[in-house]
Coordinates of C-alpha atoms in Angstrom, one line a residue:
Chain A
X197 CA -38.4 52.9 -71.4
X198 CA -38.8 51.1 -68.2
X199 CA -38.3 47.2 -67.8
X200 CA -40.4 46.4 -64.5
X201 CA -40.3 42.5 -63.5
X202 CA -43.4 41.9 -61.2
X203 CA -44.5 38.7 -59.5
X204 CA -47.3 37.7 -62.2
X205 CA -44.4 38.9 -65.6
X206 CA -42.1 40.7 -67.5
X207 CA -43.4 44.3 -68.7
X208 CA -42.0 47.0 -70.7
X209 CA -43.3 50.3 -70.1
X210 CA -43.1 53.5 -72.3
X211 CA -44.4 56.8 -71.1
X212 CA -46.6 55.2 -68.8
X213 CA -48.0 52.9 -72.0
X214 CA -47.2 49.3 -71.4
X215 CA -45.6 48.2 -75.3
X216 CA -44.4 44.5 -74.2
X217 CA -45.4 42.2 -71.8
X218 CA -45.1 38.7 -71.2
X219 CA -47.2 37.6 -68.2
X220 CA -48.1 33.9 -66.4
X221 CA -52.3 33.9 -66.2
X222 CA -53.1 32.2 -63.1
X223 CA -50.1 29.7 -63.1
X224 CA -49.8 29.8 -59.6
X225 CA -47.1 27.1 -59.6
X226 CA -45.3 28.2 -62.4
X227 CA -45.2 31.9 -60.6
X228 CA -43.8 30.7 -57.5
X229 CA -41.5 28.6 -58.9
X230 CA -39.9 31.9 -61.2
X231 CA -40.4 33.6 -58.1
X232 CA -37.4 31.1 -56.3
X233 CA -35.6 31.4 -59.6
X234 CA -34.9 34.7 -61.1
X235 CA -33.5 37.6 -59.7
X236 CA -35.5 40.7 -59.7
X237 CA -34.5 44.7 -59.7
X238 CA -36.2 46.9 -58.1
X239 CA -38.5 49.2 -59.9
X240 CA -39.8 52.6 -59.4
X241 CA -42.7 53.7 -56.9
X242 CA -45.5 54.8 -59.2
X243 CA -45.0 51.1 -61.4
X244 CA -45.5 50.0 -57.5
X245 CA -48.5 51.9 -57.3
X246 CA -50.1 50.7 -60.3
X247 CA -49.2 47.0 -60.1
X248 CA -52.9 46.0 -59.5
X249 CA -53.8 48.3 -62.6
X250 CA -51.5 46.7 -64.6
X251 CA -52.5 42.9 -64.1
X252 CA -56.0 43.3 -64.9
X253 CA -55.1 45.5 -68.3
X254 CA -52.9 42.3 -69.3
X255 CA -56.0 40.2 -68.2
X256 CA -53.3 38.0 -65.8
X257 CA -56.7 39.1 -63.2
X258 CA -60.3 40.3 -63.6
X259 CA -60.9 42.3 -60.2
X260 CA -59.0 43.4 -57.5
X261 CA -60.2 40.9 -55.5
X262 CA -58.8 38.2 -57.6
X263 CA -55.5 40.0 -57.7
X264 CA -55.1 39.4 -54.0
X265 CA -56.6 36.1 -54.2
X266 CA -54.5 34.9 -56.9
X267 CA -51.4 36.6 -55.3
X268 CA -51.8 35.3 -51.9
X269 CA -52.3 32.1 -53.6
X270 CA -48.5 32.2 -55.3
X271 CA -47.3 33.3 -52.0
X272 CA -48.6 30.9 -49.5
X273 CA -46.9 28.1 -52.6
X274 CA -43.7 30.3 -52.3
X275 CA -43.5 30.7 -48.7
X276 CA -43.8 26.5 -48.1
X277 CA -41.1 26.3 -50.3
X278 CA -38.6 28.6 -48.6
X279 CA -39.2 26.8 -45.2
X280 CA -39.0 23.7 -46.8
X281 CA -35.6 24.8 -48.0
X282 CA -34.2 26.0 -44.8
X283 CA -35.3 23.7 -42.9
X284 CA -33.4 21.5 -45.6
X285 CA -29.7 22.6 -44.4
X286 CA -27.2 20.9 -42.8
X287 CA -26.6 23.3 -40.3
X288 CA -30.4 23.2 -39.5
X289 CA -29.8 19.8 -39.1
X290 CA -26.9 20.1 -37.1
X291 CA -29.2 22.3 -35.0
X292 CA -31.4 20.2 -34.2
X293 CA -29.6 16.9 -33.6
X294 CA -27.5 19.0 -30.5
X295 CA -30.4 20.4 -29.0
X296 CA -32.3 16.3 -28.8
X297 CA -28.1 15.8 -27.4
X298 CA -28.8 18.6 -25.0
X299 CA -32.4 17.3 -24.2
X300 CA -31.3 13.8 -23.6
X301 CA -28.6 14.5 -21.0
X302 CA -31.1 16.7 -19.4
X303 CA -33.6 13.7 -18.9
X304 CA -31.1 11.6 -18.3
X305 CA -29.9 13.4 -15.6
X306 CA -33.0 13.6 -14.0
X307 CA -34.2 9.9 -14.2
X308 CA -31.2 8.6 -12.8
X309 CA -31.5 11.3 -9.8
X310 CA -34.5 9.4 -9.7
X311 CA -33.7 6.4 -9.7
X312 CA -31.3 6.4 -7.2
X313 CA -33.8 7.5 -4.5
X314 CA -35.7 4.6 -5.7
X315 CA -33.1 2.2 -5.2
X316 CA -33.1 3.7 -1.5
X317 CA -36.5 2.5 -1.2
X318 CA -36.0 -1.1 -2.5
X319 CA -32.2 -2.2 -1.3
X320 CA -31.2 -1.1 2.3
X321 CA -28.2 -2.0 2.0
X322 CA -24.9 -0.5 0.3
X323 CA -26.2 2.1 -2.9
X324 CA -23.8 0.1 -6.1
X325 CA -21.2 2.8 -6.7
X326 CA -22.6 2.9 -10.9
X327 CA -26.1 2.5 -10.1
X328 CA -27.7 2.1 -13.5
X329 CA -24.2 -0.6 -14.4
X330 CA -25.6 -2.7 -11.3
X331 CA -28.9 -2.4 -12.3
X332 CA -28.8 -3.6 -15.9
X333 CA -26.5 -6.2 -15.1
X334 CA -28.1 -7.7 -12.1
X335 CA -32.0 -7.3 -12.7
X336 CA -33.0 -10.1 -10.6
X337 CA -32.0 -8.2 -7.6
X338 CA -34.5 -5.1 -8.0
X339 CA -38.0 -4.6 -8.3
X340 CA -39.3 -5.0 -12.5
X341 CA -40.7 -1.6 -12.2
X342 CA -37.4 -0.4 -11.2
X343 CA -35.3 -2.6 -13.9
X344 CA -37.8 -1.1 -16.5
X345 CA -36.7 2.3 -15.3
X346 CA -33.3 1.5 -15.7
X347 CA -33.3 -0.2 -19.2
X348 CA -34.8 3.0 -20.4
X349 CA -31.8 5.2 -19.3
X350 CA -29.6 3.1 -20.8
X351 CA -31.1 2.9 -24.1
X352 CA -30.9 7.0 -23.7
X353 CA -27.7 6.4 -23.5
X354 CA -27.6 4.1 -26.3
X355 CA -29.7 6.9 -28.4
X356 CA -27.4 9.5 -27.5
X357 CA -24.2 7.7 -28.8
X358 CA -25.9 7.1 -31.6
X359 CA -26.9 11.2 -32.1
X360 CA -23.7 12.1 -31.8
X361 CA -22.3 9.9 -34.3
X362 CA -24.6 11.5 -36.6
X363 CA -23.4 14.6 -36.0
X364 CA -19.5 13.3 -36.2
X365 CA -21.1 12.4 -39.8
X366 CA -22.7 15.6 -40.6
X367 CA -20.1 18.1 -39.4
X368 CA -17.2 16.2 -41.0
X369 CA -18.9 17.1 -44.4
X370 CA -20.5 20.7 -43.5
X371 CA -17.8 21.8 -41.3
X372 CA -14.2 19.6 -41.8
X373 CA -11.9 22.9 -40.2
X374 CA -14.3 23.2 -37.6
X375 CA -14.2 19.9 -36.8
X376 CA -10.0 19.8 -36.8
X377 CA -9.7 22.4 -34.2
X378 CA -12.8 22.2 -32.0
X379 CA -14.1 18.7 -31.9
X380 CA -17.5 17.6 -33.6
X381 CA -19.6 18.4 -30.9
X382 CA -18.1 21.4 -29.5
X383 CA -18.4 22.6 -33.3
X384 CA -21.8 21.7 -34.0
X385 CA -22.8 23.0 -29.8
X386 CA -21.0 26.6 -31.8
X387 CA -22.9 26.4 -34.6
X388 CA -26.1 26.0 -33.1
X389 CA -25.3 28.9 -30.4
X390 CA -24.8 31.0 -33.2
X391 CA -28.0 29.7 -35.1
X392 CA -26.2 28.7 -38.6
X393 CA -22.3 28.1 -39.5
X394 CA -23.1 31.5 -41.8
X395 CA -23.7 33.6 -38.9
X396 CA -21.0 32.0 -37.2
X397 CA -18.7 32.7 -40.1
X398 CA -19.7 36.7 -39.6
X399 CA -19.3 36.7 -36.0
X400 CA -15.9 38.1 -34.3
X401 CA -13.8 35.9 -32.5
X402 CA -14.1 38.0 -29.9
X403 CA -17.9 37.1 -29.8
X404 CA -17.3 33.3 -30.2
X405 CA -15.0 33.0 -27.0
X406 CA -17.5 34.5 -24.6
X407 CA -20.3 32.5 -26.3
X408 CA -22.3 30.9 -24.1
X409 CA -21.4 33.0 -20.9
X410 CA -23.6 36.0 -21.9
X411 CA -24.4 36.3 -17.9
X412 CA -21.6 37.2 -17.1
X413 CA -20.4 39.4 -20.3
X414 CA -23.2 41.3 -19.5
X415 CA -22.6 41.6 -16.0
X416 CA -19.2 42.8 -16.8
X417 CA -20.7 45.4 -19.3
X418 CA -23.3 46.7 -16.7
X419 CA -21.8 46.5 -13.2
X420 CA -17.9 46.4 -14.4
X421 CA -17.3 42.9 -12.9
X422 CA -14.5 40.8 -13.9
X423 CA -14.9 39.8 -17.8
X424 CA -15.7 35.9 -18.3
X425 CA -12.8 34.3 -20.0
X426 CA -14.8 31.5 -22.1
X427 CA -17.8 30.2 -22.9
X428 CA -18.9 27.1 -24.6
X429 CA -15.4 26.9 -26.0
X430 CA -14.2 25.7 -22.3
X431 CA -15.4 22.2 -23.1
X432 CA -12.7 22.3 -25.1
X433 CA -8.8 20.0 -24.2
X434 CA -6.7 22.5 -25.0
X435 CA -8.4 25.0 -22.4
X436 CA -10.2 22.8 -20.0
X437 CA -6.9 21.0 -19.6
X438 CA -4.9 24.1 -18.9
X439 CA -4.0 26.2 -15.6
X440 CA -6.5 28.7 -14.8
X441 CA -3.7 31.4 -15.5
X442 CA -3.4 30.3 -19.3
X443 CA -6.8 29.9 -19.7
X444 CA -8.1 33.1 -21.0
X445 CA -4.9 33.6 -23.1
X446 CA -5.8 30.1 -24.7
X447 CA -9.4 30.7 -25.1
X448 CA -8.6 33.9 -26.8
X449 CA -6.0 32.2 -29.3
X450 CA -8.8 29.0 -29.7
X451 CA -11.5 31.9 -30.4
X452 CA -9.7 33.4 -33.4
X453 CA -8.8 30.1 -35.2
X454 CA -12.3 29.0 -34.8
X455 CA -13.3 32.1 -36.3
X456 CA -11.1 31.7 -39.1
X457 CA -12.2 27.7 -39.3
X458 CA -16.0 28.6 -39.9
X459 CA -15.4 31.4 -42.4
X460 CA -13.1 28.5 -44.3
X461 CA -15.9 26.2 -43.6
X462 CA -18.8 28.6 -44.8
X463 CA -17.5 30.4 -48.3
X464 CA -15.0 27.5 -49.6
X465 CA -15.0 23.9 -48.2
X466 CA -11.4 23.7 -48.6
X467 CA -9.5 21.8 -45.8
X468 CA -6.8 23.7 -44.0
X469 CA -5.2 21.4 -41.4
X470 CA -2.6 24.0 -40.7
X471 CA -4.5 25.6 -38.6
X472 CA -4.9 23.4 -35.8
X473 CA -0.7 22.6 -35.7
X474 CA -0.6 26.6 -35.5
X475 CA -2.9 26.5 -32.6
X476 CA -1.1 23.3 -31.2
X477 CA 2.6 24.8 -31.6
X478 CA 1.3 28.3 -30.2
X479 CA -0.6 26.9 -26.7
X480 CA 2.2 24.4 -26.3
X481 CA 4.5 27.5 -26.1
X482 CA 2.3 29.2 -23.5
X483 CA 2.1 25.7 -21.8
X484 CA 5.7 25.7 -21.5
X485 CA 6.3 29.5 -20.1
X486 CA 3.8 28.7 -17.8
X487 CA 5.7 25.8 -16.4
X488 CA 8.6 27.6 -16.3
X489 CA 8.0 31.4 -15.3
X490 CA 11.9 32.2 -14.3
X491 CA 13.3 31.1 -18.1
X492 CA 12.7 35.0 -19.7
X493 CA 14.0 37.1 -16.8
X494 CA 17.5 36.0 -15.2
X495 CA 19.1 37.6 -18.0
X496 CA 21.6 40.2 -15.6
X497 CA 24.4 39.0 -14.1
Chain B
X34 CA -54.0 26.4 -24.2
X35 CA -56.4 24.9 -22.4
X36 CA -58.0 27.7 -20.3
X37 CA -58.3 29.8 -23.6
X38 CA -61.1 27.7 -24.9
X39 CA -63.4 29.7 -26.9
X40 CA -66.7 30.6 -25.3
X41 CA -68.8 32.6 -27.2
X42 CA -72.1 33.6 -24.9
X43 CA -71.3 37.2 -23.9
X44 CA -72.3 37.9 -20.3
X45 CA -75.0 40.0 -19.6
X46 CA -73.7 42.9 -18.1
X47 CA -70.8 42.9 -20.5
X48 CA -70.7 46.6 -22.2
X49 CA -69.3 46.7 -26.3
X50 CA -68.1 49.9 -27.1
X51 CA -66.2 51.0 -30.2
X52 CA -62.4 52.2 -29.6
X53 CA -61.7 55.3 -32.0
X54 CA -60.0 53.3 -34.3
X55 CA -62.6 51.7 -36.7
X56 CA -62.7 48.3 -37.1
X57 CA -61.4 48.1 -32.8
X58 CA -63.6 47.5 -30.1
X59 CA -63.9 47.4 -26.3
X60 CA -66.0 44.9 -24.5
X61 CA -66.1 46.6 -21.0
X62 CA -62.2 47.1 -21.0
X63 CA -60.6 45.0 -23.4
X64 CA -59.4 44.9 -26.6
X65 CA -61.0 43.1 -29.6
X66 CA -61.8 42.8 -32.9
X67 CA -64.2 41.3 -35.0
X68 CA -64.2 37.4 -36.1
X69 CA -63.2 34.2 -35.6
X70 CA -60.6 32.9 -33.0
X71 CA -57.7 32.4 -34.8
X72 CA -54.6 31.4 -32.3
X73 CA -56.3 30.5 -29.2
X74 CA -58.0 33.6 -27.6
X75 CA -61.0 34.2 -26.2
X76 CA -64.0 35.3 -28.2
X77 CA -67.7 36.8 -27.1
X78 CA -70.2 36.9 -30.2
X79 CA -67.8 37.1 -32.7
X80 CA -65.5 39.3 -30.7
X81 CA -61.9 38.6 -30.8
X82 CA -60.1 39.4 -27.5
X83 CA -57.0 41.0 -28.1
X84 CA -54.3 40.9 -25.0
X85 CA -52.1 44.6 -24.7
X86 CA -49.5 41.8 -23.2
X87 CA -49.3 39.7 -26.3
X88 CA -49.2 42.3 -28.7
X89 CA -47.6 45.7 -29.1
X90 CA -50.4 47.1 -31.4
X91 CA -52.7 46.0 -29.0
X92 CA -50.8 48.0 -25.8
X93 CA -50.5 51.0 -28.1
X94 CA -54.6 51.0 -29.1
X95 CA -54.9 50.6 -24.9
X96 CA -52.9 53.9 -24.8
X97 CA -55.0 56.5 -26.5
X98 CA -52.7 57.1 -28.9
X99 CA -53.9 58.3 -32.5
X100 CA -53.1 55.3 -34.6
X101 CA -53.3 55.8 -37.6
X102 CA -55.3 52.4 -39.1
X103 CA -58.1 52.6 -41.4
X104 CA -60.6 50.0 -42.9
X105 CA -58.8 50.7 -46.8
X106 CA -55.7 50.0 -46.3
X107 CA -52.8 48.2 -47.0
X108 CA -50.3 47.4 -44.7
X109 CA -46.4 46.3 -45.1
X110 CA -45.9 44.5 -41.8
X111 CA -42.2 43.6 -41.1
X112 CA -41.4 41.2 -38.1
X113 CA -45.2 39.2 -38.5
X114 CA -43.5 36.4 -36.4
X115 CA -46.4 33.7 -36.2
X116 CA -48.9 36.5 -36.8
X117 CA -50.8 37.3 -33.5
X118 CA -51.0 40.3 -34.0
X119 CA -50.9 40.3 -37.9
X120 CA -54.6 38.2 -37.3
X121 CA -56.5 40.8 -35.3
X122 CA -54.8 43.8 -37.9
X123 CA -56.2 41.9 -40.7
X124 CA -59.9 42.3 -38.8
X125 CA -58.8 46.2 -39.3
X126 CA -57.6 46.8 -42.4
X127 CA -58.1 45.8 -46.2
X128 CA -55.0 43.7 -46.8
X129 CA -51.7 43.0 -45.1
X130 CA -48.1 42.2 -46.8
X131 CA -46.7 39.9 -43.7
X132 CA -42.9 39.7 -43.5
X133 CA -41.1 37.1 -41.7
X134 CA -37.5 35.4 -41.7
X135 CA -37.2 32.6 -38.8
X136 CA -39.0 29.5 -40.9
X137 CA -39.9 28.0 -37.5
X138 CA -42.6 31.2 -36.7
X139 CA -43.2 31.9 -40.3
X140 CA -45.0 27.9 -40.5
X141 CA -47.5 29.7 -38.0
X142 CA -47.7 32.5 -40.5
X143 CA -48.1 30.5 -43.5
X144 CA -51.2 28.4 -41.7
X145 CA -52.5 31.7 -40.4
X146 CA -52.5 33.1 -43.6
X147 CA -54.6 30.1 -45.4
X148 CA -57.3 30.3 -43.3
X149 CA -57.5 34.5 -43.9
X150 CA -57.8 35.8 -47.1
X151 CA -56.5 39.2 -46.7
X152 CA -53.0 38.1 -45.0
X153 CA -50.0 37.6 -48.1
X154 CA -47.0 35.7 -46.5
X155 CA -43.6 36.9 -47.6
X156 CA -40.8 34.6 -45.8
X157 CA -37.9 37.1 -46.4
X158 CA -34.9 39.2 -44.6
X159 CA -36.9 42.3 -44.1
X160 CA -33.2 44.2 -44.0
X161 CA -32.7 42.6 -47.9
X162 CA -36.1 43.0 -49.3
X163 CA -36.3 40.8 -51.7
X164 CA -40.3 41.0 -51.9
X165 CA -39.5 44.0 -54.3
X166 CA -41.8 42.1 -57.1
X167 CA -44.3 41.1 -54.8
X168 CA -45.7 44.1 -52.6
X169 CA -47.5 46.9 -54.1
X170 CA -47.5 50.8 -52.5
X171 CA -48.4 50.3 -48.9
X172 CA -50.5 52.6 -47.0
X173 CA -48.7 52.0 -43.6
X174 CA -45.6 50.4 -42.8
X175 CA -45.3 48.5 -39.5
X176 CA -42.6 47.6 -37.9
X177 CA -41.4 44.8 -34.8
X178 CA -38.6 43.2 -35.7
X179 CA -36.7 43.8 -32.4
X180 CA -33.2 44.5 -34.0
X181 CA -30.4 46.9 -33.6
X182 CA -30.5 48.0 -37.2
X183 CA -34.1 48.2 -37.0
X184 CA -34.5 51.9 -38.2
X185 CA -32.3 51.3 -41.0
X186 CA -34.4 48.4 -42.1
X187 CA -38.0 51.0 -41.4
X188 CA -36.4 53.8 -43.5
X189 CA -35.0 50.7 -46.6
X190 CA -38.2 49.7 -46.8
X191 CA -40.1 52.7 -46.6
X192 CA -38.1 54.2 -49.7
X193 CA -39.2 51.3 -51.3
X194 CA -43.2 50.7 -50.6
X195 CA -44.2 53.6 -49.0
X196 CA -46.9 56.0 -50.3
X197 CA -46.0 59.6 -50.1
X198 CA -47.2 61.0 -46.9
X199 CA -47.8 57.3 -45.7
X200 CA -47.4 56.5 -42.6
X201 CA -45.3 54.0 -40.3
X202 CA -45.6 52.6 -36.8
X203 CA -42.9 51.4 -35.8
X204 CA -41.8 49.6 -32.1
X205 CA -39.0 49.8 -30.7
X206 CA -37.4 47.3 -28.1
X207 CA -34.6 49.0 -26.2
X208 CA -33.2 46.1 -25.4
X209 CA -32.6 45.0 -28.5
X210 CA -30.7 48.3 -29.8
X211 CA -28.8 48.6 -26.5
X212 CA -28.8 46.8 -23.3
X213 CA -26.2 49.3 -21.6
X214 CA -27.9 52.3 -22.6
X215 CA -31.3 53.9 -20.6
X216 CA -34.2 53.3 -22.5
X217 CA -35.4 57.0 -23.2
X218 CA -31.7 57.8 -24.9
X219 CA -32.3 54.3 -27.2
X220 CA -36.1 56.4 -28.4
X221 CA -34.5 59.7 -28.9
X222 CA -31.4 58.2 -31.1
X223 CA -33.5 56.0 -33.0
X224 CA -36.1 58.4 -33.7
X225 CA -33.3 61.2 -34.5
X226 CA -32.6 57.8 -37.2
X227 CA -36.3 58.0 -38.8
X228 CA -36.1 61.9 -38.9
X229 CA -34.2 61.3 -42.0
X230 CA -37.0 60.1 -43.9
X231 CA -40.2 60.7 -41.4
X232 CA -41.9 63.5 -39.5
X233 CA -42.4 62.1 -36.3
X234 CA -46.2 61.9 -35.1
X235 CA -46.0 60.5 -31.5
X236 CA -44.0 58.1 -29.4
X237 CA -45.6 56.2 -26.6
X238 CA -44.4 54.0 -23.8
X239 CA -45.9 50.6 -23.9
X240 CA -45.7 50.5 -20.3
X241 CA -47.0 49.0 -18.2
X242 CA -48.0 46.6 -21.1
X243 CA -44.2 46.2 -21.9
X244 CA -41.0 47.3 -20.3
X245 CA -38.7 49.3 -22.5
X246 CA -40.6 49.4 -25.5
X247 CA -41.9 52.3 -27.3
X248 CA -44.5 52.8 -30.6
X249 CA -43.2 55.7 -32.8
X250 CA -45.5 56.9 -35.5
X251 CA -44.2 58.8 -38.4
X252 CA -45.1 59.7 -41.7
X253 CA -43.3 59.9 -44.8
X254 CA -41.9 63.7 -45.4

């Protein structure tokens, strides 16, 4: 006896004789929808081969054609569904709220590079030391066009604050840990490198320091160069702050608590603010023998 | 894609030939198939130009290798990203299972696959098939999903869907298996891989059409 669960219903087959079935006719909502919901076992290859067969004996189809019709049919309902779910998660969220971050500072960039050669054009004189400050607050010394300009850099900035408080808000709930130890930003910059806090639960801290340097990693692996010591993590206090000898050693230590953070993050929720005084207490350490290289060695008289 | 606007009088001196494949053509020397324009490309009467660049099927038709595609069957297609090639495969054969993970791509897929009627969407993990109460026996698995367990995933799904002596095509992006390693030792490990559950037809270069990638075609021992 042989249970086989297709898309279009449960069947029961005995010596090749089908002796129960329970099928959905051309439901092609309520088939998608058992599709999301139940969990199907894989059956054997000649029930595989005779799916088709088997629909039209339980009348569920009358041809062939209208097996595929109907079937592409529950799939194309299916498949909207699924993106529609995944596009639903936080972490896709997170995503995409970074990258419009990333965007932003980009265009900002480039306007006000723009901007200041425009101000060359319309004020001779002395170029203001914070060129868009000077020209939001004094407008009636430049040109409207140029004013216009301006005001629309600074509400990118405004924008941008205001992204980034969204994701403050959205990584406190998806990712607290993360959040402890690598800042809200620098978190969600991980999680989108990686493309979901799952895969960046299942990385190696190994992978996550070097993230976002993959030039030179792979330079390293290829021609033997010097490996990079960081990646994205760099933006972090704790090892942008540091001397360049500690650096790598912190990076390393800041890697494998992160690692540890998204895995706590990804399968339970539960906060664990431990980890960030053990990361605290342990660079502080290094901080100190690296102020004070003499203190282990004049041991002998 | 604005210089990709669809003319449709074919020039005069413009020669249509059949490639050896049924269902493929040649309009002096490039690829098409039969239909309407689908993603953008150019089309002559009702030809569907088909760019070797843009596709790895396509490169591997321009190589005179012996691919096996015929008008009957049915095809498992893993890696259909937003179905380029999955469009001018569904001109060839009678129906094709299209896999596809990344939700961005598979949107493409989904839209391609409402205006054909012999393309079924399946947005799944083609390494966790979970499509096992969807897809029937296939005649040919294809493979492009460009990733470093990639003939694990051929030989999963194989076991699974696979007719006997059915056959796979299946590409294989060095780059993606091993950046350190020379391309020709990334083909002979992975095909040593599919000689667990294949006899291996053929493998091709897709060069000049694409740099360190190569079609293997195999069939099910």
């Amino acid at each position: 006896m042989a249970h086989v669960k297709t898309w279009f219903g449960d069947i029961e087959l005995h010596n090749d004789e089908i002796v129960r079935s329970q099928v959905l006719k051309a439901d092609i909502d309520a088939m998608a929808q058992r599709l999301q919901r139940e969990d199907f076992a894989d059956f054997d290859k000649e029930c595989r081969g005779r799916l088709r067969e088997i629909a039209i004996k339980l009348q569920v189809v009358s041809s062939e054609l209208e097996y595929v019709s109907v079937l592409r049919a529950v799939m194309i309902q299916s498949a909207k569904e699924r993106i529609v779910t995944a596009f639903a998660q936080p972490d896709a969220r997170i995503i995409q709220l970074i990258d419009g971050i990333d965007d932003i500072d980009e265009s900002i960039n480039l306007l006000s590079e723009r901007l200041s050669e425009w101000c060359l054009l319309t004020s001779e004189t002395s170029m203001p030391e914070d060129l868009l400050e000077a020209f939001v607050s004094s407008p009636s010394a430049q040109s409207p066009l140029a004013q216009e300009f301006a005001g629309s850099i600074s509400r990118l900035c405004e924008l941008r604050q205001e992204i980034a408080n969204a994701i403050e808000l959205e990584m406190r709930t998806t990712a607290p840990n993360l959040s402890t130890l690598a800042g809200e930003l620098l978190g969600a910059r991980l999680i989108a490198r990686a493309g979901g806090l799952g895969s960046l639960a299942r990385m190696p801290a190994s992978r996550i320091q070097v993230m976002g340097a993959s030039k030179a990693l792979f330079k390293h692996i290829k021609y033997g160069t010097k490996p990079p010591k960081h990646g994205v993590i760099f933006q972090h206090p704790l090892v942008r702050g540091s001397h360049p000898n500690i650096r790598g050693k912190i990076a390393r230590i800041l890697a494998a608590k992160i690692a540890i953070a998204a895995r706590l993050d990804f399968y339970s929720k539960r906060a664990y603010p431990e980890l960030l005084s053990q990361l605290e207490k342990r660079v502080g350490e290094l901080q100190t023998a690296e102020r004070n290289p003499q203190q282990h060695e004049d041991i002998t008289p | 894609m604005a210089n990709c606007r669809p003319r449709s009088a074919t020039p005069n001196n413009m020669k249509i030939s059949r490639h050896k494949v049924a269902g493929v053509f040649l309009l002096d020397r490039q690829l098409a198939t039969k239909g309407e324009a689908l993603y953008g490309e150019r089309t002559f009467d009702g030809y569907r130009l088909w760019n070797p660049r843009r596709s790895k099927l396509a490169a591997l038709l321009m190589k005179q290798a012996q691919v096996p595609l015929a008008p009957e069957q049915i095809v498992l297609y893993l890696g259909a990203a937003s179905g380029t090639t999955v469009s001018h495969l569904a001109d060839i054969v009678s129906l094709v299972y299209a896999v596809e993970f990344a939700p961005r791509v598979a949107r493409d897929l989904v839209r391609l696959s409402e205006r054909v009627k012999n393309i079924v969407p399946l947005i799944s993990d083609a390494a966790q098939p979970d499509y096992g109460p969807v897809v029937e026996l296939v005649d040919l698995l294809y493979q492009d999903v460009a990733q470093p367990r990639q003939a694990e995933i051929a030989v999963k799904n194989a076991e699974l869907f696979l007719k006997p002596r059915g056959h796979a095509c299946i590409m294989i992006k060095a780059r993606s298996i091993d950046v350190t390693a020379k391309p020709k030792t990334v083909y002979k490990r992975e095909v040593k891989k599919l000689e667990e559950l294949f006899d291996i037809e053929s493998v091709h270069e897709l060069e000049p059409f694409y740099k360190a990638h190569a079609a293997v075609i195999a069939r099910l021992a």
